[in-house]
Amino acid sequence: MDPAAPGVIVTLKDVAAASGVSISTASRALDERTTSRSAAAAHVRKIAEELGYRRNSFASSLRRGETRTLGVLVPRLSDTVMALMFEELERAAADRGYFAMVATSGDEPDDERRAAETLLDRNVDGLILATARLDDELPRLLRERRVTHALVLRTDGVSPSALGDDEVGGYLAVRHLIDLGHRDIAVVTGPSFTSTAVGRLAGARRALDEAGLGLPEEWVQAGGYGIENGLLTGERLLGASRRPQAIFAANDNIALGIIAAAHRHGLTVGTDLALVGYNDTPLSAMLPTPLTSVRVPLDQIARAAISLITEPDKEPRVRKFMPTLIPRESSRRPRRAPEDADSRRP
């Protein structure tokens, strides 16, 4: 069968007539959501391909009250983790027949609400937020308005959420340093309004408590998740009269800033200072001294988030995925471990 002439739009009616079936039968055969494997349906699809038919998924979705689009809200796409998270969400959405569009908020609540409203004005079928704050009103408002939504990477503990188990991740990072023989360990966390920072710090404290080790308050530094925070906090920690042997950074960006601060102080990461990051971004393994980091399964989180949107009543509503420690050269045994290291290890 010859395809339609250039510029001629082939309609569903044309496909039905050429296939010798009704329009409703042709529509069912070409619906990718419920693709039939019958010989008749295969015949219709073959005719449609030969004619050059293109199904108008947008119009079909509107007739069903759907747009098959999802809005994704992230703090910023310049953050490697957020960019990678969106790519995984985009891929997982496409597997379910959805198109994902992204907006950024800069981690500002007012901008977050405006961006969410903009996405909702475009009739998205659901919102996925990587911006949730522990003091954020937006998830509550979405619940009250019965807007289908899911939180990723961060959670408020109430809305449907898909994230890594941050407390386990923080525990793994600091337990690794303790097992190497380090005793003077500092922690640089992210913003206190994020569940990620709270969870990772809680896990770090648990590991230290189990080992009978303290965490001086001056060795707990909080701030943004950017490289700048790592540099500033690294300067404070490494420029003090008593500096830590090892540092757990709550993400790889912070760790990069600490590496820069160590260089300024004439210290070599992996030799003079042990360092562990979080998220295991692609750059981590490529640094001159490859960075030990905690890997989070972004692909699993993305698939779970899409499932929370497409199957909103499915349990559990908060889904946590196990992180994995990836040891590299940035964390080694101290040059001289304390004499009683073995006796103090639980």
Coordinates of C-alpha atoms in Angstrom, one line a residue:
M1 CA 0.0 0.0 0.0
D2 CA 1.3 3.4 -1.0
P3 CA 1.9 6.0 1.8
A4 CA -0.1 9.2 1.8
A5 CA 1.3 12.1 -0.3
P6 CA 3.5 14.6 1.6
G7 CA 1.5 17.1 3.6
V8 CA -1.6 14.9 3.7
I9 CA -2.7 13.9 7.2
V10 CA -3.8 10.3 7.5
T11 CA -6.8 10.0 9.9
L12 CA -8.0 7.1 12.0
K13 CA -10.9 6.9 9.7
D14 CA -8.5 6.4 6.8
V15 CA -6.8 3.6 8.6
A16 CA -10.1 1.9 9.6
A17 CA -11.3 2.1 6.0
A18 CA -8.1 0.7 4.5
S19 CA -8.1 -2.1 7.2
G20 CA -11.7 -3.0 6.7
V21 CA -12.6 -2.5 10.4
S22 CA -14.6 0.0 12.4
I23 CA -13.1 3.2 13.7
S24 CA -13.4 2.0 17.3
T25 CA -11.6 -1.3 16.4
A26 CA -8.8 0.6 14.7
S27 CA -8.5 2.9 17.7
R28 CA -8.2 0.0 20.1
A29 CA -5.6 -1.7 17.9
L30 CA -3.5 1.5 17.9
D31 CA -3.8 2.3 21.6
E32 CA -0.3 1.8 23.0
R33 CA -1.6 1.5 26.5
T34 CA -3.5 -1.7 25.7
T35 CA -1.8 -3.0 22.6
S36 CA -3.6 -6.2 21.4
R37 CA -1.5 -9.1 20.0
S38 CA -4.3 -10.4 17.9
A39 CA -3.9 -11.0 14.2
A40 CA -6.6 -8.4 13.4
A41 CA -4.8 -5.7 15.5
A42 CA -1.5 -6.5 13.9
H43 CA -3.1 -6.1 10.5
V44 CA -4.4 -2.6 11.5
R45 CA -1.0 -1.5 12.8
K46 CA 0.6 -2.7 9.6
I47 CA -1.8 -0.7 7.4
A48 CA -1.4 2.3 9.7
E49 CA 2.4 2.1 9.3
E50 CA 2.2 1.8 5.5
L51 CA -0.1 4.8 5.3
G52 CA 2.1 6.9 7.5
Y53 CA -0.5 7.3 10.2
R54 CA 0.6 9.1 13.4
R55 CA -1.6 8.8 16.4
N56 CA -2.5 12.1 18.2
S57 CA -1.7 11.0 21.7
F58 CA -2.4 14.4 23.1
A59 CA -5.9 14.6 21.7
S60 CA -6.6 11.1 22.8
S61 CA -5.4 11.9 26.3
L62 CA -7.6 15.0 26.5
R63 CA -10.6 12.9 25.6
R64 CA -9.8 10.8 28.6
G65 CA -9.2 13.8 30.9
E66 CA -5.4 13.2 30.8
T67 CA -2.4 14.9 29.2
R68 CA 0.1 12.1 29.8
T69 CA 2.5 14.7 31.1
L70 CA 4.1 14.9 34.6
G71 CA 5.6 18.0 36.1
V72 CA 9.0 17.6 37.9
L73 CA 10.2 20.3 40.3
V74 CA 13.9 20.4 41.3
P75 CA 15.9 23.0 43.2
R76 CA 18.3 23.5 40.3
L77 CA 19.5 21.5 37.3
S78 CA 23.1 22.7 37.8
D79 CA 23.2 20.2 40.7
T80 CA 24.5 17.0 39.3
V81 CA 22.3 14.8 41.4
M82 CA 19.2 16.7 40.5
A83 CA 20.0 16.5 36.8
L84 CA 20.6 12.8 37.1
M85 CA 17.4 12.4 39.0
F86 CA 15.4 14.2 36.4
E87 CA 17.0 12.0 33.6
E88 CA 15.9 8.9 35.5
L89 CA 12.4 10.2 36.1
E90 CA 12.2 11.2 32.4
R91 CA 13.2 7.6 31.4
A92 CA 10.8 6.0 33.9
A93 CA 8.0 8.2 32.8
A94 CA 8.5 7.4 29.2
D95 CA 8.4 3.7 30.0
R96 CA 4.9 4.3 31.3
G97 CA 3.9 6.4 28.3
Y98 CA 4.3 9.8 30.0
F99 CA 6.3 12.9 29.1
A100 CA 8.1 14.7 31.9
M101 CA 8.7 18.5 32.0
V102 CA 10.9 20.1 34.6
A103 CA 10.9 23.4 36.5
T104 CA 13.4 24.8 39.0
S105 CA 12.8 26.6 42.3
G106 CA 16.2 27.4 43.7
D107 CA 15.1 25.9 47.0
E108 CA 12.9 29.0 47.7
P109 CA 9.4 28.2 49.0
D110 CA 7.7 31.1 47.1
D111 CA 9.4 30.2 43.8
E112 CA 8.5 26.5 44.5
R113 CA 4.8 27.3 44.8
R114 CA 4.8 29.5 41.7
A115 CA 6.6 26.8 39.7
A116 CA 4.1 24.2 40.9
E117 CA 1.2 26.4 39.9
T118 CA 2.7 26.9 36.5
L119 CA 3.0 23.2 35.9
L120 CA -0.5 22.6 37.2
D121 CA -1.8 25.3 34.8
R122 CA -0.4 23.1 32.0
N123 CA -2.8 20.3 33.2
V124 CA -0.1 17.9 34.1
D125 CA -1.4 14.6 35.4
G126 CA 0.8 14.8 38.5
L127 CA 3.7 16.5 40.2
I128 CA 7.0 15.1 41.4
L129 CA 8.9 17.2 43.8
A130 CA 12.6 17.0 44.6
T131 CA 12.3 20.2 46.6
A132 CA 10.4 19.2 49.8
R133 CA 11.4 21.0 53.0
L134 CA 10.6 19.8 56.5
D135 CA 8.9 23.2 57.0
D136 CA 7.3 23.3 53.5
E137 CA 3.6 24.0 53.1
L138 CA 3.4 22.9 49.5
P139 CA 3.0 19.1 50.0
R140 CA 0.3 19.8 52.6
L141 CA -1.5 22.1 50.1
L142 CA -1.3 19.5 47.4
R143 CA -2.8 16.9 49.7
E144 CA -5.6 19.2 50.6
R145 CA -6.3 20.0 47.0
R146 CA -6.0 16.2 46.2
V147 CA -3.4 16.9 43.6
T148 CA -1.6 13.6 42.6
H149 CA 2.0 14.1 43.6
A150 CA 5.1 12.3 44.9
L151 CA 8.3 13.5 46.6
V152 CA 11.7 12.2 45.5
L153 CA 15.0 12.2 47.4
R154 CA 13.5 14.2 50.2
T155 CA 10.3 13.6 52.2
D156 CA 8.1 15.3 54.7
G157 CA 7.1 11.9 56.1
V158 CA 3.5 12.3 55.0
S159 CA 3.1 12.7 51.2
P160 CA 3.9 9.7 49.0
S161 CA 7.7 9.6 48.7
A162 CA 10.5 7.7 47.1
L163 CA 14.0 8.2 48.4
G164 CA 17.2 6.6 49.6
D165 CA 17.5 5.6 53.3
D166 CA 19.5 8.6 54.4
E167 CA 20.0 7.4 57.9
V168 CA 21.5 4.1 56.7
G169 CA 23.7 6.0 54.3
G170 CA 25.1 8.3 56.9
Y171 CA 25.7 5.3 59.2
L172 CA 27.6 3.4 56.4
A173 CA 29.8 6.4 55.7
V174 CA 30.9 7.0 59.3
R175 CA 31.1 3.3 60.2
H176 CA 33.5 2.9 57.3
L177 CA 35.8 5.6 58.7
I178 CA 35.6 4.1 62.2
D179 CA 36.4 0.6 60.9
L180 CA 39.5 2.1 59.2
G181 CA 40.7 3.3 62.6
H182 CA 39.7 7.0 62.5
R183 CA 38.4 8.4 65.8
D184 CA 38.4 12.2 65.2
I185 CA 35.6 12.5 62.7
A186 CA 33.7 15.6 61.6
V187 CA 30.4 15.8 59.7
V188 CA 29.4 18.4 57.2
T189 CA 25.7 18.3 56.5
G190 CA 23.3 20.0 54.1
P191 CA 20.5 22.4 55.0
S192 CA 18.7 21.5 58.2
F193 CA 15.3 22.0 56.5
T194 CA 15.9 18.9 54.3
S195 CA 15.2 15.3 55.4
T196 CA 18.4 14.3 53.6
A197 CA 20.6 16.3 56.0
V198 CA 18.7 15.3 59.1
G199 CA 18.8 11.6 58.1
R200 CA 22.4 11.5 57.2
L201 CA 23.5 13.3 60.4
A202 CA 21.4 10.9 62.4
G203 CA 23.0 7.9 60.8
A204 CA 26.5 9.4 61.4
R205 CA 25.7 10.0 65.1
R206 CA 24.4 6.5 65.5
A207 CA 27.7 5.0 64.1
L208 CA 29.7 7.2 66.5
D209 CA 27.6 6.4 69.5
E210 CA 28.0 2.7 68.8
A211 CA 31.7 3.1 68.8
G212 CA 31.7 5.1 72.0
L213 CA 33.0 8.2 70.1
G214 CA 31.8 11.8 70.6
L215 CA 31.0 14.4 68.0
P216 CA 32.1 17.8 69.2
E217 CA 29.5 20.5 68.2
E218 CA 32.2 22.5 66.3
W219 CA 32.8 19.4 64.2
V220 CA 29.2 19.4 63.0
Q221 CA 28.9 21.9 60.2
A222 CA 25.6 22.7 58.3
G223 CA 25.0 24.7 55.2
G224 CA 24.0 24.4 51.5
Y225 CA 24.6 21.4 49.3
G226 CA 27.0 23.3 47.0
I227 CA 30.7 23.3 46.6
E228 CA 30.9 26.7 48.3
N229 CA 29.6 25.3 51.5
G230 CA 32.2 22.5 51.4
L231 CA 35.0 25.1 50.9
L232 CA 33.8 27.4 53.7
T233 CA 33.2 24.5 56.2
G234 CA 36.4 22.8 55.1
E235 CA 38.3 26.0 55.9
R236 CA 36.8 26.2 59.3
L237 CA 37.5 22.6 60.2
L238 CA 41.0 22.3 58.7
G239 CA 42.1 25.8 59.9
A240 CA 41.3 25.1 63.5
S241 CA 43.9 24.4 66.1
R242 CA 42.5 20.8 66.4
R243 CA 41.4 19.4 63.1
P244 CA 39.6 16.1 62.4
Q245 CA 41.3 13.1 61.0
A246 CA 38.4 12.3 58.8
I247 CA 35.3 14.1 57.4
F248 CA 31.9 12.7 56.2
A249 CA 30.4 15.2 53.7
A250 CA 26.7 14.8 53.1
N251 CA 27.1 15.1 49.4
D252 CA 29.8 15.0 46.7
N253 CA 29.6 18.7 46.0
I254 CA 30.5 19.4 49.7
A255 CA 33.3 16.9 49.5
L256 CA 34.7 18.7 46.4
G257 CA 34.8 22.0 48.4
I258 CA 36.5 20.2 51.3
I259 CA 39.2 18.9 48.9
A260 CA 39.8 22.4 47.7
A261 CA 40.1 23.6 51.4
A262 CA 42.5 20.7 52.2
H263 CA 44.7 21.7 49.2
R264 CA 44.9 25.3 50.5
H265 CA 46.1 24.0 53.9
G266 CA 48.7 21.8 52.3
L267 CA 46.9 18.6 53.2
T268 CA 46.5 15.6 50.9
V269 CA 43.1 13.8 50.9
G270 CA 43.6 10.1 51.3
T271 CA 46.9 10.6 53.2
D272 CA 46.5 13.5 55.7
L273 CA 42.7 13.5 55.7
A274 CA 40.2 10.8 55.0
L275 CA 37.0 11.9 53.2
V276 CA 33.7 10.3 52.3
G277 CA 31.0 11.9 50.1
Y278 CA 27.5 11.0 49.3
N279 CA 25.5 10.3 46.0
D280 CA 28.5 8.8 44.1
T281 CA 28.2 11.3 41.2
P282 CA 30.2 10.4 38.0
L283 CA 33.0 12.8 38.8
S284 CA 33.7 11.0 42.1
A285 CA 35.6 8.1 40.6
M286 CA 37.6 10.4 38.2
L287 CA 39.2 12.7 40.7
P288 CA 43.0 12.6 41.1
T289 CA 42.3 10.9 44.4
P290 CA 39.0 9.0 43.7
L291 CA 36.3 9.8 46.3
T292 CA 34.7 7.2 48.5
S293 CA 31.0 7.9 48.3
V294 CA 27.6 6.5 49.2
R295 CA 25.7 5.4 46.1
V296 CA 21.9 6.0 45.9
P297 CA 19.8 3.9 43.5
L298 CA 18.3 6.8 41.5
D299 CA 16.8 4.5 38.9
Q300 CA 14.9 2.6 41.6
I301 CA 13.7 5.8 43.2
A302 CA 12.5 7.2 39.8
R303 CA 10.5 4.0 39.0
A304 CA 9.0 4.1 42.5
A305 CA 8.0 7.8 42.1
I306 CA 6.3 7.2 38.8
S307 CA 4.5 4.3 40.3
L308 CA 3.3 6.5 43.2
I309 CA 1.8 8.8 40.6
T310 CA 0.3 6.1 38.3
E311 CA -0.9 3.9 41.2
P312 CA -1.6 6.4 44.0
D313 CA -3.4 3.9 46.3
K314 CA -0.6 1.4 46.3
E315 CA 1.3 0.8 49.6
P316 CA 3.7 1.7 51.0
R317 CA 3.3 5.4 50.4
V318 CA 6.9 6.2 51.6
R319 CA 9.4 3.9 49.9
K320 CA 13.0 3.9 50.9
F321 CA 15.9 2.3 49.0
M322 CA 19.1 1.0 50.4
P323 CA 22.3 3.0 49.6
T324 CA 25.7 1.3 49.0
L325 CA 29.1 2.5 50.2
I326 CA 31.7 2.7 47.4
P327 CA 35.2 2.7 49.0
R328 CA 37.9 4.5 47.1
E329 CA 41.3 6.1 47.8
S330 CA 40.0 9.2 49.6
S331 CA 39.4 7.1 52.7
R332 CA 42.4 5.2 54.0
R333 CA 43.6 4.1 57.4
P334 CA 45.2 6.9 59.4
R335 CA 49.0 7.1 59.3
R336 CA 49.1 6.1 63.0
A337 CA 45.9 4.6 64.3
P338 CA 45.3 5.1 68.0
E339 CA 47.0 2.3 70.1
D340 CA 43.7 1.3 71.6
A341 CA 41.8 1.4 68.3
D342 CA 41.0 -2.3 68.5
S343 CA 39.9 -2.2 72.1
R344 CA 37.6 0.7 71.5
R345 CA 35.9 -0.9 68.4
P346 CA 32.6 -2.5 69.3

